[in-house]
């Protein structure tokens, strides 16, 4: 069975009303489509995984991601269900595919990059990896973001940390207006 973006979006909206979570879902979808292009994956499948990975978090944060994984096992490719399972690091699952690794590496970092953009007058326009890394050292900034997951997920992906930050910036920059990270004009 093949879950379309439209079906994933419908399920996301059925379970999620928080505008920040909806924006995060779109951000991770964009990053995952770019990751698919970089790593030779299917951009539709990878994008859907990014879009729907937190669909149950708004309603059932304590159970996340069990509800969405169960739903995905009935309505989507197993590879999407597994990638969403793997992104919940407390479950301790091993990565099976590059998509699994990419979802984890794009998830936390995308939220952190958005936070960096929101405090910069020029948003993402001139954002560089060194600025992101400087903010990562400030534990009070975006305090809920798990810096250890960011670090270890990029290691699991097997790329240089600065390279992955730059990849994420480059993936999100063309969508800056839509994502609200373009800065002041």
JSON list of N, CA and C in Angstrom, two decimals, residues 84-123:
[
{"chain": "A", "resi": 84, "resn": "UNK", "atom": "N", "xyz": [9.53, 6.07, 11.51]},
{"chain": "A", "resi": 84, "resn": "UNK", "atom": "CA", "xyz": [8.87, 6.83, 12.57]},
{"chain": "A", "resi": 84, "resn": "UNK", "atom": "C", "xyz": [9.13, 6.17, 13.93]},
{"chain": "A", "resi": 85, "resn": "UNK", "atom": "N", "xyz": [9.15, 4.84, 13.97]},
{"chain": "A", "resi": 85, "resn": "UNK", "atom": "CA", "xyz": [9.50, 4.13, 15.21]},
{"chain": "A", "resi": 85, "resn": "UNK", "atom": "C", "xyz": [10.92, 4.45, 15.63]},
{"chain": "A", "resi": 86, "resn": "UNK", "atom": "N", "xyz": [11.85, 4.41, 14.67]},
{"chain": "A", "resi": 86, "resn": "UNK", "atom": "CA", "xyz": [13.27, 4.63, 14.97]},
{"chain": "A", "resi": 86, "resn": "UNK", "atom": "C", "xyz": [13.53, 6.04, 15.50]},
{"chain": "A", "resi": 87, "resn": "UNK", "atom": "N", "xyz": [12.75, 7.01, 15.03]},
{"chain": "A", "resi": 87, "resn": "UNK", "atom": "CA", "xyz": [13.00, 8.39, 15.47]},
{"chain": "A", "resi": 87, "resn": "UNK", "atom": "C", "xyz": [12.70, 8.59, 16.96]},
{"chain": "A", "resi": 88, "resn": "UNK", "atom": "N", "xyz": [11.99, 7.64, 17.56]},
{"chain": "A", "resi": 88, "resn": "UNK", "atom": "CA", "xyz": [11.77, 7.68, 19.02]},
{"chain": "A", "resi": 88, "resn": "UNK", "atom": "C", "xyz": [12.94, 6.94, 19.66]},
{"chain": "A", "resi": 89, "resn": "UNK", "atom": "N", "xyz": [13.96, 7.67, 20.02]},
{"chain": "A", "resi": 89, "resn": "UNK", "atom": "CA", "xyz": [15.21, 7.06, 20.46]},
{"chain": "A", "resi": 89, "resn": "UNK", "atom": "C", "xyz": [15.07, 6.22, 21.72]},
{"chain": "A", "resi": 90, "resn": "UNK", "atom": "N", "xyz": [14.09, 6.50, 22.56]},
{"chain": "A", "resi": 90, "resn": "UNK", "atom": "CA", "xyz": [13.98, 5.73, 23.81]},
{"chain": "A", "resi": 90, "resn": "UNK", "atom": "C", "xyz": [13.56, 4.28, 23.54]},
{"chain": "A", "resi": 91, "resn": "UNK", "atom": "N", "xyz": [13.06, 3.99, 22.32]},
{"chain": "A", "resi": 91, "resn": "UNK", "atom": "CA", "xyz": [12.70, 2.62, 21.98]},
{"chain": "A", "resi": 91, "resn": "UNK", "atom": "C", "xyz": [13.93, 1.77, 21.68]},
{"chain": "A", "resi": 92, "resn": "UNK", "atom": "N", "xyz": [15.05, 2.41, 21.40]},
{"chain": "A", "resi": 92, "resn": "UNK", "atom": "CA", "xyz": [16.30, 1.69, 21.20]},
{"chain": "A", "resi": 92, "resn": "UNK", "atom": "C", "xyz": [16.38, 0.83, 19.96]},
{"chain": "A", "resi": 93, "resn": "UNK", "atom": "N", "xyz": [15.62, 1.14, 18.94]},
{"chain": "A", "resi": 93, "resn": "UNK", "atom": "CA", "xyz": [15.66, 0.36, 17.71]},
{"chain": "A", "resi": 93, "resn": "UNK", "atom": "C", "xyz": [16.91, 0.70, 16.90]},
{"chain": "A", "resi": 94, "resn": "UNK", "atom": "N", "xyz": [17.46, -0.27, 16.18]},
{"chain": "A", "resi": 94, "resn": "UNK", "atom": "CA", "xyz": [18.59, 0.03, 15.30]},
{"chain": "A", "resi": 94, "resn": "UNK", "atom": "C", "xyz": [18.08, 0.60, 13.97]},
{"chain": "A", "resi": 95, "resn": "UNK", "atom": "N", "xyz": [18.87, 1.47, 13.34]},
{"chain": "A", "resi": 95, "resn": "UNK", "atom": "CA", "xyz": [18.45, 1.96, 12.02]},
{"chain": "A", "resi": 95, "resn": "UNK", "atom": "C", "xyz": [18.59, 0.85, 10.99]},
{"chain": "A", "resi": 96, "resn": "UNK", "atom": "N", "xyz": [17.63, 0.76, 10.08]},
{"chain": "A", "resi": 96, "resn": "UNK", "atom": "CA", "xyz": [17.69, -0.23, 9.00]},
{"chain": "A", "resi": 96, "resn": "UNK", "atom": "C", "xyz": [18.04, 0.41, 7.67]},
{"chain": "A", "resi": 97, "resn": "UNK", "atom": "N", "xyz": [17.64, 1.66, 7.50]},
{"chain": "A", "resi": 97, "resn": "UNK", "atom": "CA", "xyz": [17.81, 2.31, 6.20]},
{"chain": "A", "resi": 97, "resn": "UNK", "atom": "C", "xyz": [18.37, 3.72, 6.38]},
{"chain": "A", "resi": 98, "resn": "UNK", "atom": "N", "xyz": [18.81, 4.28, 5.27]},
{"chain": "A", "resi": 98, "resn": "UNK", "atom": "CA", "xyz": [19.27, 5.67, 5.29]},
{"chain": "A", "resi": 98, "resn": "UNK", "atom": "C", "xyz": [18.11, 6.60, 5.64]},
{"chain": "A", "resi": 99, "resn": "UNK", "atom": "N", "xyz": [16.89, 6.24, 5.24]},
{"chain": "A", "resi": 99, "resn": "UNK", "atom": "CA", "xyz": [15.73, 7.06, 5.59]},
{"chain": "A", "resi": 99, "resn": "UNK", "atom": "C", "xyz": [15.55, 7.13, 7.11]},
{"chain": "A", "resi": 100, "resn": "UNK", "atom": "N", "xyz": [15.75, 6.02, 7.80]},
{"chain": "A", "resi": 100, "resn": "UNK", "atom": "CA", "xyz": [15.64, 6.01, 9.27]},
{"chain": "A", "resi": 100, "resn": "UNK", "atom": "C", "xyz": [16.62, 7.01, 9.87]},
{"chain": "A", "resi": 101, "resn": "UNK", "atom": "N", "xyz": [17.86, 6.94, 9.41]},
{"chain": "A", "resi": 101, "resn": "UNK", "atom": "CA", "xyz": [18.91, 7.82, 9.92]},
{"chain": "A", "resi": 101, "resn": "UNK", "atom": "C", "xyz": [18.62, 9.28, 9.60]},
{"chain": "A", "resi": 102, "resn": "UNK", "atom": "N", "xyz": [18.16, 9.52, 8.38]},
{"chain": "A", "resi": 102, "resn": "UNK", "atom": "CA", "xyz": [17.89, 10.90, 7.95]},
{"chain": "A", "resi": 102, "resn": "UNK", "atom": "C", "xyz": [16.74, 11.51, 8.74]},
{"chain": "A", "resi": 103, "resn": "UNK", "atom": "N", "xyz": [15.68, 10.74, 9.01]},
{"chain": "A", "resi": 103, "resn": "UNK", "atom": "CA", "xyz": [14.55, 11.29, 9.77]},
{"chain": "A", "resi": 103, "resn": "UNK", "atom": "C", "xyz": [15.01, 11.73, 11.15]},
{"chain": "A", "resi": 104, "resn": "UNK", "atom": "N", "xyz": [15.79, 10.91, 11.80]},
{"chain": "A", "resi": 104, "resn": "UNK", "atom": "CA", "xyz": [16.28, 11.28, 13.13]},
{"chain": "A", "resi": 104, "resn": "UNK", "atom": "C", "xyz": [17.19, 12.51, 13.05]},
{"chain": "A", "resi": 105, "resn": "UNK", "atom": "N", "xyz": [18.08, 12.55, 12.06]},
{"chain": "A", "resi": 105, "resn": "UNK", "atom": "CA", "xyz": [19.03, 13.66, 11.93]},
{"chain": "A", "resi": 105, "resn": "UNK", "atom": "C", "xyz": [18.37, 14.96, 11.49]},
{"chain": "A", "resi": 106, "resn": "UNK", "atom": "N", "xyz": [17.25, 14.87, 10.80]},
{"chain": "A", "resi": 106, "resn": "UNK", "atom": "CA", "xyz": [16.55, 16.08, 10.35]},
{"chain": "A", "resi": 106, "resn": "UNK", "atom": "C", "xyz": [15.55, 16.60, 11.37]},
{"chain": "A", "resi": 107, "resn": "UNK", "atom": "N", "xyz": [15.01, 15.74, 12.19]},
{"chain": "A", "resi": 107, "resn": "UNK", "atom": "CA", "xyz": [13.92, 16.10, 13.10]},
{"chain": "A", "resi": 107, "resn": "UNK", "atom": "C", "xyz": [14.33, 17.16, 14.13]},
{"chain": "A", "resi": 108, "resn": "UNK", "atom": "N", "xyz": [15.17, 16.82, 15.07]},
{"chain": "A", "resi": 108, "resn": "UNK", "atom": "CA", "xyz": [15.55, 17.78, 16.13]},
{"chain": "A", "resi": 108, "resn": "UNK", "atom": "C", "xyz": [16.25, 18.99, 15.55]},
{"chain": "A", "resi": 109, "resn": "UNK", "atom": "N", "xyz": [17.15, 18.76, 14.59]},
{"chain": "A", "resi": 109, "resn": "UNK", "atom": "CA", "xyz": [17.94, 19.87, 14.06]},
{"chain": "A", "resi": 109, "resn": "UNK", "atom": "C", "xyz": [17.07, 20.87, 13.31]},
{"chain": "A", "resi": 110, "resn": "UNK", "atom": "N", "xyz": [16.03, 20.39, 12.64]},
{"chain": "A", "resi": 110, "resn": "UNK", "atom": "CA", "xyz": [15.17, 21.33, 11.90]},
{"chain": "A", "resi": 110, "resn": "UNK", "atom": "C", "xyz": [14.50, 22.31, 12.86]},
{"chain": "A", "resi": 111, "resn": "UNK", "atom": "N", "xyz": [14.02, 21.82, 13.98]},
{"chain": "A", "resi": 111, "resn": "UNK", "atom": "CA", "xyz": [13.41, 22.70, 14.97]},
{"chain": "A", "resi": 111, "resn": "UNK", "atom": "C", "xyz": [14.40, 23.70, 15.54]},
{"chain": "A", "resi": 112, "resn": "UNK", "atom": "N", "xyz": [15.62, 23.26, 15.74]},
{"chain": "A", "resi": 112, "resn": "UNK", "atom": "CA", "xyz": [16.64, 24.15, 16.28]},
{"chain": "A", "resi": 112, "resn": "UNK", "atom": "C", "xyz": [17.02, 25.22, 15.27]},
{"chain": "A", "resi": 113, "resn": "UNK", "atom": "N", "xyz": [17.14, 24.84, 14.02]},
{"chain": "A", "resi": 113, "resn": "UNK", "atom": "CA", "xyz": [17.47, 25.82, 12.97]},
{"chain": "A", "resi": 113, "resn": "UNK", "atom": "C", "xyz": [16.35, 26.85, 12.85]},
{"chain": "A", "resi": 114, "resn": "UNK", "atom": "N", "xyz": [15.11, 26.41, 12.89]},
{"chain": "A", "resi": 114, "resn": "UNK", "atom": "CA", "xyz": [13.99, 27.36, 12.85]},
{"chain": "A", "resi": 114, "resn": "UNK", "atom": "C", "xyz": [14.09, 28.33, 14.03]},
{"chain": "A", "resi": 115, "resn": "UNK", "atom": "N", "xyz": [14.37, 27.82, 15.22]},
{"chain": "A", "resi": 115, "resn": "UNK", "atom": "CA", "xyz": [14.52, 28.69, 16.39]},
{"chain": "A", "resi": 115, "resn": "UNK", "atom": "C", "xyz": [15.64, 29.71, 16.17]},
{"chain": "A", "resi": 116, "resn": "UNK", "atom": "N", "xyz": [16.74, 29.28, 15.60]},
{"chain": "A", "resi": 116, "resn": "UNK", "atom": "CA", "xyz": [17.85, 30.20, 15.30]},
{"chain": "A", "resi": 116, "resn": "UNK", "atom": "C", "xyz": [17.39, 31.30, 14.34]},
{"chain": "A", "resi": 117, "resn": "UNK", "atom": "N", "xyz": [16.64, 30.92, 13.34]},
{"chain": "A", "resi": 117, "resn": "UNK", "atom": "CA", "xyz": [16.16, 31.89, 12.35]},
{"chain": "A", "resi": 117, "resn": "UNK", "atom": "C", "xyz": [15.22, 32.92, 12.96]},
{"chain": "A", "resi": 118, "resn": "UNK", "atom": "N", "xyz": [14.40, 32.49, 13.89]},
{"chain": "A", "resi": 118, "resn": "UNK", "atom": "CA", "xyz": [13.39, 33.37, 14.47]},
{"chain": "A", "resi": 118, "resn": "UNK", "atom": "C", "xyz": [13.99, 34.49, 15.33]},
{"chain": "A", "resi": 119, "resn": "UNK", "atom": "N", "xyz": [15.22, 34.32, 15.78]},
{"chain": "A", "resi": 119, "resn": "UNK", "atom": "CA", "xyz": [15.84, 35.37, 16.59]},
{"chain": "A", "resi": 119, "resn": "UNK", "atom": "C", "xyz": [16.84, 36.21, 15.79]},
{"chain": "A", "resi": 120, "resn": "UNK", "atom": "N", "xyz": [16.93, 35.95, 14.51]},
{"chain": "A", "resi": 120, "resn": "UNK", "atom": "CA", "xyz": [17.85, 36.70, 13.64]},
{"chain": "A", "resi": 120, "resn": "UNK", "atom": "C", "xyz": [17.05, 37.66, 12.77]},
{"chain": "A", "resi": 121, "resn": "UNK", "atom": "N", "xyz": [17.45, 38.92, 12.69]},
{"chain": "A", "resi": 121, "resn": "UNK", "atom": "CA", "xyz": [16.72, 39.87, 11.85]},
{"chain": "A", "resi": 121, "resn": "UNK", "atom": "C", "xyz": [16.62, 39.43, 10.39]},
{"chain": "A", "resi": 122, "resn": "UNK", "atom": "N", "xyz": [17.66, 38.76, 9.90]},
{"chain": "A", "resi": 122, "resn": "UNK", "atom": "CA", "xyz": [17.64, 38.31, 8.51]},
{"chain": "A", "resi": 122, "resn": "UNK", "atom": "C", "xyz": [17.26, 36.84, 8.37]},
{"chain": "A", "resi": 123, "resn": "UNK", "atom": "N", "xyz": [16.73, 36.25, 9.43]},
{"chain": "A", "resi": 123, "resn": "UNK", "atom": "CA", "xyz": [16.24, 34.88, 9.38]},
{"chain": "A", "resi": 123, "resn": "UNK", "atom": "C", "xyz": [17.29, 33.90, 8.90]}
]
